[in-house]
Amino acid sequence: MLNFNYRIPTEVFFGEGQLKVLGNQIRRYGSKLLLVYGGGSIKKMGLYANVIELLQSADIPFWELSGVEPNPRVTSVRKGIDLCRKNEIDFILAVGGGSTIDCAKIIAAGFYYSSDPWDLMIGKAKIEKALPLGTILTLAATGSEMDPMAVISNPETHQKVGIGHPSLSPVFSILDPTYTFSVPKNQTAAGTADIMSHVFESYFSKTRSAFLQSRLAEGILKTCIRYGPQAMENPEDYEARANLMWASSLAINGLLSYGKERKWTVHPIEHELSAYYDITHGVGLAVLTPHWMEYVLSEQTVDTFKEYGVNVWGLNPQDNAFAAARQAIAKTREFFVSLGLPTSLHEINIPEDKLEVMARAATKSGPLGEFRPVNAEDVLQILRAAL
Amino acid sequence: MLNFNYRIPTEVFFGEGQLKVLGNQIRRYGSKLLLVYGGGSIKKMGLYANVIELLQSADIPFWELSGVEPNPRVTSVRKGIDLCRKNEIDFILAVGGGSTIDCAKIIAAGFYYSSDPWDLMIGKAKIEKALPLGTILTLAATGSEMDPMAVISNPETHQKVGIGHPSLSPVFSILDPTYTFSVPKNQTAAGTADIMSHVFESYFSKTRSAFLQSRLAEGILKTCIRYGPQAMENPEDYEARANLMWASSLAINGLLSYGKERKWTVHPIEHELSAYYDITHGVGLAVLTPHWMEYVLSEQTVDTFKEYGVNVWGLNPQDNAFAAARQAIAKTREFFVSLGLPTSLHEINIPEDKLEVMARAATKSGPLGEFRPVNAEDVLQILRAAL
């Protein structure tokens, strides 16, 4: 197990009806608020009206930034920062899924940076601090509600970049599973794939001595496998939505990666797909994951794949290692197919022509991952296999 | 899944050599320090000298409270509070296992209470706030390094009482597995039983909809089962000590119990044993646990026991539920025996004569637990079965 510093500062208010804490929580941190949200879904489900009513009854003045995109753009971030500066806003409330929360995070950090916020994403400037941020989650997927990371897109430059800083952790998050009852089937499926991919990124690691973390990871995978299909079949199944929601937070808040190296592989490759083609992140991950698994399966990695197969998919521990590993990968693909997710790039209308460009872009800072590091040529082969 | 508010504020510095953060961490919270420790083990292993050197080189004035007992007594708490008041101490550093940390916690809270600190334990007065507290852990067992709980004994009244308050959570804990290399075999075994018992207390719950939490719990149990024996066989096995140490913190910091009722059974019964006979807490738990399991096994609880057997002990999911449940309980007992732990009260010299008194005392605030609530008569039967 590698050394680590554990710090998960976000307070979580989990369960039906927890919205009632909103006024008191906001007042702990700020007095003037920017409300950030995406499309109309929070209005349709009545959540928007409830939030407004609570803000008004708590006498908290607020301004609104709406229309944050599914792959949130730096243009929205800029708008948000302007609103904060003009109105001396000191607290940000994100209501939505990971895209809305990520956008709010970079607004919060960009507020303290005098030039263009895109500089913070590409390393031209460093995040120093951020406005306090609270979230009300409406989609179980990215885990942004409990982590210090944000991913922002710049369509002009075809870049989608992730960044992390301790000040980006929300100070509180309200997780009410009933707010995900209206998430459509395809988004429920993509969210489940996203959660599983977060788990895979730290589960498939060379650091096998972090035994405990791997067992926790398997628990979260089993949760996704049980409740993803259940939530799709019955969108108002509270137990399913609650387990998926909590899984989304725990998959990426650090719990699974503490004590291991944190070098991801599939996410950075997928970021290139969605930077160029604006596809749903979880869908891209579902396409890439089994192909990546097949590509990195080797003498060095086979035991971890077998362990995954035995502990998560109930395969026979007596099976031959490679046979079990291949079966585990096949089970993973079958599961995504059962959720209605695509398994190839052509199903999501991604042609061959930009694969090389994307493979180079994904690896421009060096090989990805530590389980089996992949360079540009490896990524290209994974992408070609996924065609 | 029940509603919950997640808040785990303790920062953890995990791994070999993390002691280096000590000076900076203390200075974040205080300027004059009370150093709390138990017997001579921290001196023997050289940790005491290292801590003193770091405090001196950081120019942090400190006073010492040594000799905290294995079942920490209110008399030690009183001494610590006196030292804090006389010397205007504003930070407490506990170096040791759960007993030392628990003692430090009630010193920290008692500092702000004008009368006798025992009042805080028995509910005569309420904890309002506490001095900030840091810990350096030397025993993987109680999880006190990352939770807001403390257990204190009063030998005069034969009482051993646990209490919790958010202000009792350590602000930081340094977890260096090498500090547990010198823990003797019997204490390693008792610590492993204590960790497992914390997991059992929330795992065996009526709230079966908290599926994710139960899977995480199984991961921690598997970790104990793998590494408990390994650490006993080779006390300087870093991987084993590291996994046990992190398991001890995660077993009781809230992660496993969020979303479930928190009504414990075996711990309060054991507290009566160690209040009267001053035995090692983990030893008492190892004796009681299998007897409690056998007593509460029924039509209502059998499925959870089977699940435990299948997921933790690798039993066949096709087995008959009661057969699997009984096998799981037998495996639990065999495991404790393999660690050299006793299975009956007479092995630890506890006779029959006070069983009734203890059964009544354990249930004086009502039945224990929610999985299968037990009243005084039930507890008496469990204790008699354990004779």
CSV table of C-alpha atoms in Angstrom, one decimal, chain A residues 187-335:
chain,number,residue,atom,x,y,z
A,187,GLN,CA,-28.7,8.3,-19.0
A,188,THR,CA,-29.1,5.8,-16.2
A,189,ALA,CA,-27.1,3.3,-18.3
A,190,ALA,CA,-24.4,5.8,-19.1
A,191,GLY,CA,-24.2,6.9,-15.5
A,192,THR,CA,-23.8,3.3,-14.3
A,193,ALA,CA,-21.0,2.8,-16.9
A,194,ASP,CA,-19.3,6.0,-15.7
A,195,ILE,CA,-19.4,4.9,-12.0
A,196,MET,CA,-18.0,1.5,-13.0
A,197,SER,CA,-15.2,3.1,-15.1
A,198,HIS,CA,-14.2,5.2,-12.1
A,199,VAL,CA,-13.9,2.0,-10.1
A,200,PHE,CA,-11.9,0.2,-12.9
A,201,GLU,CA,-9.4,3.1,-13.1
A,202,SER,CA,-8.2,2.5,-9.6
A,203,TYR,CA,-9.1,-1.2,-9.3
A,204,PHE,CA,-6.8,-2.2,-12.2
A,205,SER,CA,-3.6,-1.2,-10.6
A,206,LYS,CA,-0.1,-2.6,-10.1
A,207,THR,CA,-0.4,-1.9,-6.4
A,208,ARG,CA,-1.9,-5.2,-5.4
A,209,SER,CA,-0.9,-4.7,-1.8
A,210,ALA,CA,-3.8,-2.3,-1.4
A,211,PHE,CA,-6.0,-5.3,-0.8
A,212,LEU,CA,-8.6,-3.5,1.2
A,213,GLN,CA,-9.2,-0.8,-1.4
A,214,SER,CA,-9.7,-3.5,-4.1
A,215,ARG,CA,-12.3,-5.3,-2.0
A,216,LEU,CA,-14.2,-2.0,-1.4
A,217,ALA,CA,-14.0,-1.4,-5.2
A,218,GLU,CA,-15.6,-4.8,-5.8
A,219,GLY,CA,-18.4,-3.9,-3.5
A,220,ILE,CA,-19.2,-0.8,-5.6
A,221,LEU,CA,-19.0,-2.8,-8.8
A,222,LYS,CA,-21.5,-5.3,-7.5
A,223,THR,CA,-23.8,-2.5,-6.5
A,224,CYS,CA,-23.7,-1.1,-10.1
A,225,ILE,CA,-24.3,-4.5,-11.6
A,226,ARG,CA,-27.3,-5.1,-9.3
A,227,TYR,CA,-28.9,-1.8,-9.4
A,228,GLY,CA,-28.2,-0.3,-12.8
A,229,PRO,CA,-30.6,-2.7,-14.6
A,230,GLN,CA,-33.1,-2.4,-11.7
A,231,ALA,CA,-33.2,1.4,-12.0
A,232,MET,CA,-33.7,1.2,-15.7
A,233,GLU,CA,-36.6,-1.2,-15.3
A,234,ASN,CA,-38.2,0.7,-12.6
A,235,PRO,CA,-37.0,4.3,-12.6
A,236,GLU,CA,-38.7,5.1,-9.2
A,237,ASP,CA,-37.1,2.2,-7.3
A,238,TYR,CA,-35.7,4.2,-4.3
A,239,GLU,CA,-33.4,1.4,-3.2
A,240,ALA,CA,-31.8,1.1,-6.7
A,241,ARG,CA,-31.5,4.9,-7.1
A,242,ALA,CA,-30.1,5.3,-3.6
A,243,ASN,CA,-27.5,2.6,-4.0
A,244,LEU,CA,-26.4,4.0,-7.4
A,245,MET,CA,-26.2,7.5,-6.1
A,246,TRP,CA,-24.0,6.7,-3.1
A,247,ALA,CA,-21.9,4.4,-5.3
A,248,SER,CA,-21.3,7.4,-7.7
A,249,SER,CA,-19.9,9.4,-4.8
A,250,LEU,CA,-17.7,6.7,-3.2
A,251,ALA,CA,-16.3,5.5,-6.5
A,252,ILE,CA,-14.3,8.6,-7.0
A,253,ASN,CA,-14.0,10.5,-3.7
A,254,GLY,CA,-10.6,8.9,-3.0
A,255,LEU,CA,-11.7,5.9,-1.0
A,256,LEU,CA,-10.8,3.4,-3.7
A,257,SER,CA,-7.6,5.1,-4.9
A,258,TYR,CA,-5.9,6.0,-1.6
A,259,GLY,CA,-2.8,3.8,-1.3
A,260,LYS,CA,-2.6,3.2,-5.1
A,261,GLU,CA,-1.1,5.2,-7.9
A,262,ARG,CA,-3.6,7.5,-9.5
A,263,LYS,CA,-2.9,7.3,-13.2
A,264,TRP,CA,-6.0,6.8,-15.3
A,265,THR,CA,-6.2,5.3,-18.8
A,266,VAL,CA,-9.7,5.0,-20.2
A,267,HIS,CA,-11.0,8.4,-19.1
A,268,PRO,CA,-8.3,10.4,-20.8
A,269,ILE,CA,-8.9,8.4,-24.0
A,270,GLU,CA,-12.7,9.0,-23.8
A,271,HIS,CA,-12.1,12.7,-23.2
A,272,GLU,CA,-10.7,12.9,-26.7
A,273,LEU,CA,-13.8,11.2,-28.1
A,274,SER,CA,-16.2,13.6,-26.5
A,275,ALA,CA,-14.0,16.6,-27.2
A,276,TYR,CA,-14.3,15.8,-30.9
A,277,TYR,CA,-17.7,14.4,-31.1
A,278,ASP,CA,-19.6,15.7,-28.1
A,279,ILE,CA,-20.9,12.2,-27.1
A,280,THR,CA,-22.1,11.2,-23.7
A,281,HIS,CA,-19.1,10.5,-21.5
A,282,GLY,CA,-20.5,7.3,-20.0
A,283,VAL,CA,-21.3,6.0,-23.5
A,284,GLY,CA,-17.8,6.6,-24.7
A,285,LEU,CA,-16.5,4.8,-21.6
A,286,ALA,CA,-18.7,1.8,-22.2
A,287,VAL,CA,-17.5,1.4,-25.7
A,288,LEU,CA,-13.8,1.7,-24.8
A,289,THR,CA,-13.6,-0.2,-21.6
A,290,PRO,CA,-13.8,-3.8,-22.8
A,291,HIS,CA,-11.5,-3.1,-25.7
A,292,TRP,CA,-9.0,-1.6,-23.3
A,293,MET,CA,-9.3,-4.6,-21.0
A,294,GLU,CA,-8.6,-7.0,-23.9
A,295,TYR,CA,-5.6,-4.9,-25.0
A,296,VAL,CA,-3.9,-4.8,-21.6
A,297,LEU,CA,-4.6,-8.4,-20.7
A,298,SER,CA,-1.2,-10.1,-20.3
A,299,GLU,CA,0.9,-12.4,-18.1
A,300,GLN,CA,1.5,-9.4,-15.9
A,301,THR,CA,-2.2,-8.4,-15.5
A,302,VAL,CA,-4.1,-11.6,-15.8
A,303,ASP,CA,-4.3,-12.3,-12.1
A,304,THR,CA,-6.0,-9.0,-11.4
A,305,PHE,CA,-8.5,-9.7,-14.2
A,306,LYS,CA,-9.2,-13.2,-12.8
A,307,GLU,CA,-9.7,-11.7,-9.3
A,308,TYR,CA,-12.2,-9.3,-10.8
A,309,GLY,CA,-14.0,-12.2,-12.5
A,310,VAL,CA,-14.1,-14.3,-9.3
A,311,ASN,CA,-15.0,-11.6,-6.8
A,312,VAL,CA,-17.4,-9.5,-8.9
A,313,TRP,CA,-18.9,-11.9,-11.5
A,314,GLY,CA,-18.8,-15.1,-9.3
A,315,LEU,CA,-16.5,-17.0,-11.7
A,316,ASN,CA,-15.0,-20.2,-10.4
A,317,PRO,CA,-11.7,-19.6,-8.6
A,318,GLN,CA,-10.5,-23.0,-10.0
A,319,ASP,CA,-10.6,-21.7,-13.5
A,320,ASN,CA,-7.5,-21.2,-15.6
A,321,ALA,CA,-6.3,-17.6,-15.2
A,322,PHE,CA,-6.6,-16.5,-18.8
A,323,ALA,CA,-9.9,-18.2,-19.4
A,324,ALA,CA,-11.3,-16.5,-16.3
A,325,ALA,CA,-9.9,-13.2,-17.3
A,326,ARG,CA,-11.4,-13.4,-20.8
A,327,GLN,CA,-14.7,-14.5,-19.3
A,328,ALA,CA,-14.6,-11.5,-16.9
A,329,ILE,CA,-14.1,-9.1,-19.8
A,330,ALA,CA,-16.9,-10.8,-21.8
A,331,LYS,CA,-19.2,-10.4,-18.8
A,332,THR,CA,-18.3,-6.7,-18.6
A,333,ARG,CA,-19.2,-6.2,-22.3
A,334,GLU,CA,-22.4,-8.3,-22.0
A,335,PHE,CA,-23.4,-6.2,-19.0
